[in-house]
PDB file of C-alpha atoms in Angstrom:
ATOM      1  CA  ALA A 165     114.528  76.010 160.487  1.00 79.00           C
ATOM      2  CA  GLN A 166     117.541  74.500 162.127  1.00 88.00           C
ATOM      3  CA  LYS A 167     119.095  71.312 160.883  1.00 93.00           C
ATOM      4  CA  VAL A 168     122.129  69.172 161.588  1.00 96.00           C
ATOM      5  CA  THR A 169     123.386  66.683 159.024  1.00 96.00           C
ATOM      6  CA  GLN A 170     125.859  63.925 159.671  1.00 97.00           C
ATOM      7  CA  ALA A 171     126.135  62.364 156.268  1.00 94.00           C
ATOM      8  CA  GLN A 172     128.368  59.503 157.352  1.00 97.00           C
ATOM      9  CA  THR A 173     126.141  56.826 158.804  1.00 96.00           C
ATOM     10  CA  GLU A 174     128.909  54.367 159.577  1.00 97.00           C
ATOM     11  CA  ILE A 175     132.695  54.530 159.432  1.00 97.00           C
ATOM     12  CA  SER A 176     135.078  51.661 159.947  1.00 98.00           C
ATOM     13  CA  VAL A 177     138.796  52.161 160.475  1.00 97.00           C
ATOM     14  CA  VAL A 178     141.719  50.155 161.727  1.00 97.00           C
ATOM     15  CA  GLU A 179     143.327  51.117 164.986  1.00 97.00           C
ATOM     16  CA  LYS A 180     145.835  53.968 164.765  1.00 97.00           C
ATOM     17  CA  GLU A 181     144.222  55.455 161.697  1.00 97.00           C
ATOM     18  CA  ASP A 182     143.026  59.055 161.811  1.00 97.00           C
ATOM     19  CA  VAL A 183     139.324  59.570 161.200  1.00 98.00           C
ATOM     20  CA  THR A 184     137.173  62.648 160.638  1.00 98.00           C
ATOM     21  CA  LEU A 185     133.477  62.788 161.413  1.00 98.00           C
ATOM     22  CA  ASP A 186     131.592  65.404 159.435  1.00 98.00           C
ATOM     23  CA  CYS A 187     128.891  67.699 160.741  1.00 98.00           C
ATOM     24  CA  VAL A 188     127.074  70.303 158.667  1.00 98.00           C
ATOM     25  CA  TYR A 189     124.479  72.577 160.216  1.00 97.00           C
ATOM     26  CA  GLU A 190     121.847  75.053 159.099  1.00 95.00           C
ATOM     27  CA  THR A 191     120.585  77.996 161.097  1.00 92.00           C
ATOM     28  CA  ARG A 192     119.527  81.566 160.499  1.00 90.00           C
ATOM     29  CA  ASP A 193     120.549  82.645 163.957  1.00 89.00           C
ATOM     30  CA  THR A 194     123.713  84.640 164.482  1.00 88.00           C
ATOM     31  CA  THR A 195     124.268  83.305 167.984  1.00 90.00           C
ATOM     32  CA  TYR A 196     124.274  79.569 168.325  1.00 92.00           C
ATOM     33  CA  TYR A 197     126.128  76.721 169.960  1.00 94.00           C
ATOM     34  CA  LEU A 198     127.510  73.507 168.559  1.00 95.00           C
ATOM     35  CA  PHE A 199     128.179  70.311 170.446  1.00 96.00           C
ATOM     36  CA  TRP A 200     129.555  66.825 170.056  1.00 97.00           C
ATOM     37  CA  TYR A 201     128.400  63.910 172.186  1.00 97.00           C
ATOM     38  CA  LYS A 202     129.647  60.340 172.328  1.00 97.00           C
ATOM     39  CA  GLN A 203     127.485  57.263 172.908  1.00 97.00           C
ATOM     40  CA  PRO A 204     129.637  54.186 173.572  1.00 97.00           C
ATOM     41  CA  PRO A 205     128.181  50.666 173.288  1.00 95.00           C
ATOM     42  CA  SER A 206     127.116  50.859 176.931  1.00 94.00           C
ATOM     43  CA  GLY A 207     124.520  53.428 175.862  1.00 94.00           C
ATOM     44  CA  GLU A 208     125.179  56.519 177.957  1.00 94.00           C
ATOM     45  CA  LEU A 209     125.618  59.895 176.312  1.00 95.00           C
ATOM     46  CA  VAL A 210     128.800  61.764 177.102  1.00 94.00           C
ATOM     47  CA  PHE A 211     129.534  65.407 176.403  1.00 95.00           C
ATOM     48  CA  LEU A 212     132.694  66.097 174.389  1.00 96.00           C
ATOM     49  CA  ILE A 213     132.721  69.749 173.396  1.00 94.00           C
ATOM     50  CA  ARG A 214     130.692  72.953 173.184  1.00 93.00           C
ATOM     51  CA  ARG A 215     131.529  75.800 170.842  1.00 93.00           C
ATOM     52  CA  ASN A 216     129.729  79.113 170.328  1.00 90.00           C
ATOM     53  CA  SER A 217     129.280  80.771 166.966  1.00 91.00           C
ATOM     54  CA  PHE A 218     131.673  83.594 167.755  1.00 90.00           C
ATOM     55  CA  ASP A 219     134.589  81.365 168.506  1.00 87.00           C
ATOM     56  CA  GLU A 220     136.027  79.833 165.361  1.00 85.00           C
ATOM     57  CA  GLN A 221     139.248  78.710 166.900  1.00 85.00           C
ATOM     58  CA  ASN A 222     139.949  75.067 166.425  1.00 87.00           C
ATOM     59  CA  GLU A 223     140.255  73.042 169.570  1.00 88.00           C
ATOM     60  CA  ILE A 224     142.452  70.116 170.466  1.00 89.00           C
ATOM     61  CA  SER A 225     142.027  67.829 173.426  1.00 91.00           C
ATOM     62  CA  GLY A 226     144.461  64.959 173.413  1.00 94.00           C
ATOM     63  CA  ARG A 227     143.731  62.832 170.365  1.00 96.00           C
ATOM     64  CA  TYR A 228     140.524  64.748 169.660  1.00 96.00           C
ATOM     65  CA  SER A 229     140.304  67.916 167.598  1.00 96.00           C
ATOM     66  CA  TRP A 230     137.478  69.994 166.247  1.00 96.00           C
ATOM     67  CA  ASN A 231     137.423  72.215 163.176  1.00 95.00           C
ATOM     68  CA  PHE A 232     134.716  74.872 163.167  1.00 95.00           C
ATOM     69  CA  GLN A 233     134.211  76.728 159.884  1.00 94.00           C
ATOM     70  CA  LYS A 234     131.338  79.186 159.674  1.00 93.00           C
ATOM     71  CA  SER A 235     131.963  79.746 155.971  1.00 93.00           C
ATOM     72  CA  THR A 236     130.951  76.169 155.234  1.00 95.00           C
ATOM     73  CA  SER A 237     128.647  75.723 158.256  1.00 96.00           C
ATOM     74  CA  SER A 238     130.661  72.763 159.407  1.00 97.00           C
ATOM     75  CA  PHE A 239     131.913  71.519 162.742  1.00 97.00           C
ATOM     76  CA  ASN A 240     134.012  68.459 162.030  1.00 97.00           C
ATOM     77  CA  PHE A 241     135.548  66.139 164.579  1.00 97.00           C
ATOM     78  CA  THR A 242     138.858  64.358 164.063  1.00 97.00           C
ATOM     79  CA  ILE A 243     140.248  61.506 166.100  1.00 97.00           C
ATOM     80  CA  THR A 244     143.966  61.030 165.667  1.00 97.00           C
ATOM     81  CA  ALA A 245     145.494  57.591 166.079  1.00 97.00           C
ATOM     82  CA  SER A 246     142.123  55.974 166.754  1.00 97.00           C
ATOM     83  CA  GLN A 247     141.749  53.298 169.390  1.00 97.00           C
ATOM     84  CA  VAL A 248     139.243  50.502 169.882  1.00 97.00           C
ATOM     85  CA  VAL A 249     137.772  52.436 172.826  1.00 96.00           C
ATOM     86  CA  ASP A 250     136.783  55.182 170.401  1.00 97.00           C
ATOM     87  CA  SER A 251     134.171  52.851 168.913  1.00 98.00           C
ATOM     88  CA  ALA A 252     130.857  54.580 169.539  1.00 98.00           C
ATOM     89  CA  VAL A 253     128.065  56.582 168.003  1.00 97.00           C
ATOM     90  CA  TYR A 254     128.949  60.252 167.770  1.00 98.00           C
ATOM     91  CA  PHE A 255     126.320  62.963 167.656  1.00 97.00           C
ATOM     92  CA  CYS A 256     126.681  66.554 166.553  1.00 97.00           C
ATOM     93  CA  ALA A 257     124.099  69.016 167.923  1.00 96.00           C
ATOM     94  CA  LEU A 258     123.018  72.631 167.486  1.00 95.00           C
ATOM     95  CA  SER A 259     121.313  75.041 169.867  1.00 92.00           C
ATOM     96  CA  SER A 260     120.353  78.652 169.412  1.00 82.00           C
ATOM     97  CA  SER A 261     120.583  81.182 172.157  1.00 73.00           C
ATOM     98  CA  ASN A 262     117.526  81.355 174.403  1.00 68.00           C
ATOM     99  CA  THR A 263     115.255  79.077 172.384  1.00 75.00           C
ATOM    100  CA  GLY A 264     115.654  75.993 174.516  1.00 78.00           C
ATOM    101  CA  LYS A 265     115.705  73.800 171.440  1.00 84.00           C
ATOM    102  CA  LEU A 266     118.612  71.481 170.819  1.00 87.00           C
ATOM    103  CA  ILE A 267     118.784  69.674 167.481  1.00 92.00           C
ATOM    104  CA  PHE A 268     120.852  66.534 167.036  1.00 94.00           C
ATOM    105  CA  GLY A 269     122.199  65.013 163.871  1.00 95.00           C
ATOM    106  CA  GLN A 270     121.446  61.415 162.957  1.00 95.00           C
ATOM    107  CA  GLY A 271     124.705  60.218 164.424  1.00 96.00           C
ATOM    108  CA  THR A 272     127.781  58.518 162.968  1.00 97.00           C
ATOM    109  CA  THR A 273     128.696  55.027 164.114  1.00 97.00           C
ATOM    110  CA  LEU A 274     132.447  54.648 164.324  1.00 98.00           C
ATOM    111  CA  GLN A 275     133.945  51.201 164.490  1.00 98.00           C
ATOM    112  CA  VAL A 276     137.648  50.949 165.242  1.00 97.00           C
ATOM    113  CA  LYS A 277     139.039  47.513 164.559  1.00 97.00           C
ATOM    114  CA  PRO A 278     142.164  46.193 166.272  1.00 95.00           C
TER     115      PRO A 278
ATOM    116  CA  GLU B 938     127.355  62.306 192.906  1.00 87.00           C
ATOM    117  CA  ALA B 939     125.896  64.567 190.225  1.00 85.00           C
ATOM    118  CA  GLN B 940     123.411  62.630 188.204  1.00 95.00           C
ATOM    119  CA  VAL B 941     120.195  62.425 186.245  1.00 97.00           C
ATOM    120  CA  THR B 942     118.050  59.477 187.245  1.00 97.00           C
ATOM    121  CA  GLN B 943     115.373  57.958 185.069  1.00 97.00           C
ATOM    122  CA  ASN B 944     112.856  55.278 185.972  1.00 97.00           C
ATOM    123  CA  PRO B 945     111.979  52.754 184.815  1.00 97.00           C
ATOM    124  CA  ARG B 946     115.006  51.759 182.760  1.00 97.00           C
ATOM    125  CA  TYR B 947     113.053  49.116 180.902  1.00 97.00           C
ATOM    126  CA  LEU B 948     109.337  48.792 180.386  1.00 95.00           C
ATOM    127  CA  ILE B 949     107.076  46.674 178.221  1.00 96.00           C
ATOM    128  CA  THR B 950     103.495  47.834 178.133  1.00 95.00           C
ATOM    129  CA  VAL B 951     100.381  47.547 175.999  1.00 96.00           C
ATOM    130  CA  THR B 952      98.663  50.054 173.779  1.00 96.00           C
ATOM    131  CA  GLY B 953      96.553  52.542 175.689  1.00 95.00           C
ATOM    132  CA  LYS B 954      97.875  51.895 179.182  1.00 96.00           C
ATOM    133  CA  LYS B 955      99.014  55.200 180.642  1.00 96.00           C
ATOM    134  CA  LEU B 956     102.568  55.358 181.874  1.00 96.00           C
ATOM    135  CA  THR B 957     104.984  57.848 183.360  1.00 97.00           C
ATOM    136  CA  VAL B 958     108.743  57.901 183.027  1.00 98.00           C
ATOM    137  CA  THR B 959     110.259  59.827 185.879  1.00 98.00           C
ATOM    138  CA  CYS B 960     113.350  62.000 185.645  1.00 98.00           C
ATOM    139  CA  SER B 961     115.151  63.612 188.525  1.00 98.00           C
ATOM    140  CA  GLN B 962     118.381  65.615 188.679  1.00 98.00           C
ATOM    141  CA  ASN B 963     120.395  66.630 191.728  1.00 96.00           C
ATOM    142  CA  MET B 964     122.463  69.427 190.175  1.00 95.00           C
ATOM    143  CA  ASN B 965     119.962  72.265 190.608  1.00 95.00           C
ATOM    144  CA  HIS B 966     119.802  72.710 186.858  1.00 94.00           C
ATOM    145  CA  GLU B 967     117.209  75.049 185.421  1.00 92.00           C
ATOM    146  CA  TYR B 968     116.963  73.397 182.027  1.00 93.00           C
ATOM    147  CA  MET B 969     115.601  69.894 181.460  1.00 95.00           C
ATOM    148  CA  SER B 970     114.654  68.078 178.303  1.00 95.00           C
ATOM    149  CA  TRP B 971     113.367  64.768 176.960  1.00 97.00           C
ATOM    150  CA  TYR B 972     114.637  63.024 173.835  1.00 97.00           C
ATOM    151  CA  ARG B 973     113.788  59.868 172.031  1.00 97.00           C
ATOM    152  CA  GLN B 974     116.390  57.910 170.113  1.00 97.00           C
ATOM    153  CA  ASP B 975     115.411  55.825 167.119  1.00 95.00           C
ATOM    154  CA  PRO B 976     117.701  54.051 164.615  1.00 90.00           C
ATOM    155  CA  GLY B 977     118.706  56.337 161.767  1.00 88.00           C
ATOM    156  CA  LEU B 978     116.958  59.337 163.299  1.00 91.00           C
ATOM    157  CA  GLY B 979     119.377  60.300 166.022  1.00 92.00           C
ATOM    158  CA  LEU B 980     118.006  62.043 169.081  1.00 95.00           C
ATOM    159  CA  ARG B 981     114.818  64.023 168.693  1.00 95.00           C
ATOM    160  CA  GLN B 982     113.614  66.487 171.269  1.00 94.00           C
ATOM    161  CA  ILE B 983     110.162  65.824 172.711  1.00 97.00           C
ATOM    162  CA  TYR B 984     109.689  68.552 175.311  1.00 96.00           C
ATOM    163  CA  TYR B 985     111.919  70.864 177.272  1.00 94.00           C
ATOM    164  CA  SER B 986     111.645  73.087 180.288  1.00 93.00           C
ATOM    165  CA  MET B 987     113.579  76.247 181.018  1.00 90.00           C
ATOM    166  CA  ASN B 988     112.442  76.415 184.618  1.00 90.00           C
ATOM    167  CA  VAL B 989     109.693  75.448 187.039  1.00 94.00           C
ATOM    168  CA  GLU B 990     106.256  75.699 185.424  1.00 94.00           C
ATOM    169  CA  VAL B 991     107.822  76.601 182.065  1.00 92.00           C
ATOM    170  CA  THR B 992     107.623  73.880 179.428  1.00 94.00           C
ATOM    171  CA  ASP B 993     107.594  73.899 175.653  1.00 93.00           C
ATOM    172  CA  LYS B 994     107.323  71.528 172.743  1.00 94.00           C
ATOM    173  CA  GLY B 995     110.296  70.110 170.949  1.00 92.00           C
ATOM    174  CA  ASP B 996     110.178  68.569 167.500  1.00 91.00           C
ATOM    175  CA  VAL B 997     108.127  65.447 168.297  1.00 96.00           C
ATOM    176  CA  PRO B 998     105.691  66.266 171.141  1.00 97.00           C
ATOM    177  CA  GLU B 999     102.649  64.375 169.825  1.00 97.00           C
ATOM    178  CA  GLY B1000     101.420  61.747 172.250  1.00 97.00           C
ATOM    179  CA  TYR B1001     103.465  63.053 175.184  1.00 98.00           C
ATOM    180  CA  LYS B1002     102.915  65.341 178.132  1.00 98.00           C
ATOM    181  CA  VAL B1003     105.303  66.762 180.688  1.00 98.00           C
ATOM    182  CA  SER B1004     105.151  68.778 183.851  1.00 97.00           C
ATOM    183  CA  ARG B1005     107.705  70.760 185.850  1.00 97.00           C
ATOM    184  CA  LYS B1006     106.312  71.386 189.290  1.00 97.00           C
ATOM    185  CA  GLU B1007     109.646  71.128 191.010  1.00 96.00           C
ATOM    186  CA  LYS B1008     113.052  72.106 189.758  1.00 96.00           C
ATOM    187  CA  ARG B1009     114.554  68.657 190.128  1.00 97.00           C
ATOM    188  CA  ASN B1010     111.786  66.602 188.486  1.00 98.00           C
ATOM    189  CA  PHE B1011     110.580  66.448 184.902  1.00 98.00           C
ATOM    190  CA  PRO B1012     108.332  63.437 184.286  1.00 98.00           C
ATOM    191  CA  LEU B1013     107.336  62.293 180.808  1.00 98.00           C
ATOM    192  CA  ILE B1014     103.757  61.098 180.534  1.00 98.00           C
ATOM    193  CA  LEU B1015     102.331  58.880 177.813  1.00 97.00           C
ATOM    194  CA  GLU B1016      98.571  59.123 178.275  1.00 95.00           C
ATOM    195  CA  SER B1017      97.706  56.462 175.698  1.00 97.00           C
ATOM    196  CA  PRO B1018     100.852  54.797 174.409  1.00 97.00           C
ATOM    197  CA  SER B1019     100.956  53.434 170.894  1.00 97.00           C
ATOM    198  CA  PRO B1020     103.465  51.101 169.218  1.00 97.00           C
ATOM    199  CA  ASN B1021     105.118  54.015 167.386  1.00 97.00           C
ATOM    200  CA  GLN B1022     106.256  55.287 170.770  1.00 98.00           C
ATOM    201  CA  THR B1023     108.451  52.247 171.199  1.00 98.00           C
ATOM    202  CA  SER B1024     111.833  53.852 171.602  1.00 98.00           C
ATOM    203  CA  LEU B1025     114.792  54.651 173.822  1.00 98.00           C
ATOM    204  CA  TYR B1026     114.119  57.747 175.903  1.00 98.00           C
ATOM    205  CA  PHE B1027     116.656  60.056 177.460  1.00 98.00           C
ATOM    206  CA  CYS B1028     116.174  62.798 179.981  1.00 98.00           C
ATOM    207  CA  ALA B1029     118.818  65.490 180.250  1.00 96.00           C
ATOM    208  CA  SER B1030     119.532  68.619 182.236  1.00 96.00           C
ATOM    209  CA  SER B1031     121.890  71.555 182.049  1.00 93.00           C
ATOM    210  CA  GLN B1032     122.604  74.730 183.927  1.00 90.00           C
ATOM    211  CA  LEU B1033     121.847  78.131 182.516  1.00 81.00           C
ATOM    212  CA  THR B1034     124.746  79.695 180.691  1.00 82.00           C
ATOM    213  CA  SER B1035     125.391  83.141 179.258  1.00 80.00           C
ATOM    214  CA  GLY B1036     123.918  81.802 176.032  1.00 79.00           C
ATOM    215  CA  GLY B1037     120.579  81.052 177.644  1.00 78.00           C
ATOM    216  CA  ALA B1038     118.553  77.936 178.253  1.00 76.00           C
ATOM    217  CA  GLY B1039     119.572  74.819 176.366  1.00 79.00           C
ATOM    218  CA  THR B1040     123.025  76.065 175.401  1.00 84.00           C
ATOM    219  CA  GLY B1041     125.000  74.412 178.163  1.00 86.00           C
ATOM    220  CA  GLU B1042     126.540  70.986 178.479  1.00 91.00           C
ATOM    221  CA  LEU B1043     123.801  68.405 178.797  1.00 93.00           C
ATOM    222  CA  PHE B1044     123.926  65.740 181.498  1.00 95.00           C
ATOM    223  CA  PHE B1045     121.961  62.690 180.429  1.00 96.00           C
ATOM    224  CA  GLY B1046     120.190  59.978 182.312  1.00 97.00           C
ATOM    225  CA  GLU B1047     120.957  56.357 181.475  1.00 96.00           C
ATOM    226  CA  GLY B1048     117.960  55.999 179.226  1.00 97.00           C
ATOM    227  CA  SER B1049     114.608  54.230 179.429  1.00 98.00           C
ATOM    228  CA  ARG B1050     113.821  51.583 176.861  1.00 97.00           C
ATOM    229  CA  LEU B1051     110.096  51.468 176.269  1.00 97.00           C
ATOM    230  CA  THR B1052     108.253  48.842 174.248  1.00 97.00           C
ATOM    231  CA  VAL B1053     104.573  49.310 173.463  1.00 97.00           C
ATOM    232  CA  LEU B1054     102.807  46.185 172.218  1.00 96.00           C
TER     233      LEU B1054
END
């Protein structure tokens, strides 16, 4: 069975601090896809990144970076120099090729204080 | 504008009164899916559809029905709502990718907050 665990329920940081959101997944499939989504206080869900299981390169997009490690089944998300606008719930998700199923973690609520 | 539209956005109903939450997308996406969001549980998949007339159960399908008669529409039906179906519901769609159905970027609707008394 597939599973996504985001052990950090809530994180609070002060603006300009770096913060890492953890995501650990379980799957028996060899081909799968990992995602991060952001849900700001306004409630909409916004796509951040998609990564397939064959691409372990880390990715950086501005202040955001993602560290994918198959050896530890983790896909962690780091925000550098956090800002108040980063305050949101962040979801990690897992999908296997051609199953149609997409499993989300429980979400991590990030609060960035000024 | 590319979007996924859900209606109603807010609904208060009573136990047993059938209701339908509509979902429509204008991006010609093959894949559509319904999720419910509950505190501490994240998003849980209810049903999904890989194409017209092709639907399948997610992790929490009990008490729900769906249909996919047209590519753009994927309504969620609660035949006899109960209080444990009080939740925030999201519809989403994505295009097919080389990885297959459900592996692409999801576009979400704004959510429908349902309260069953």
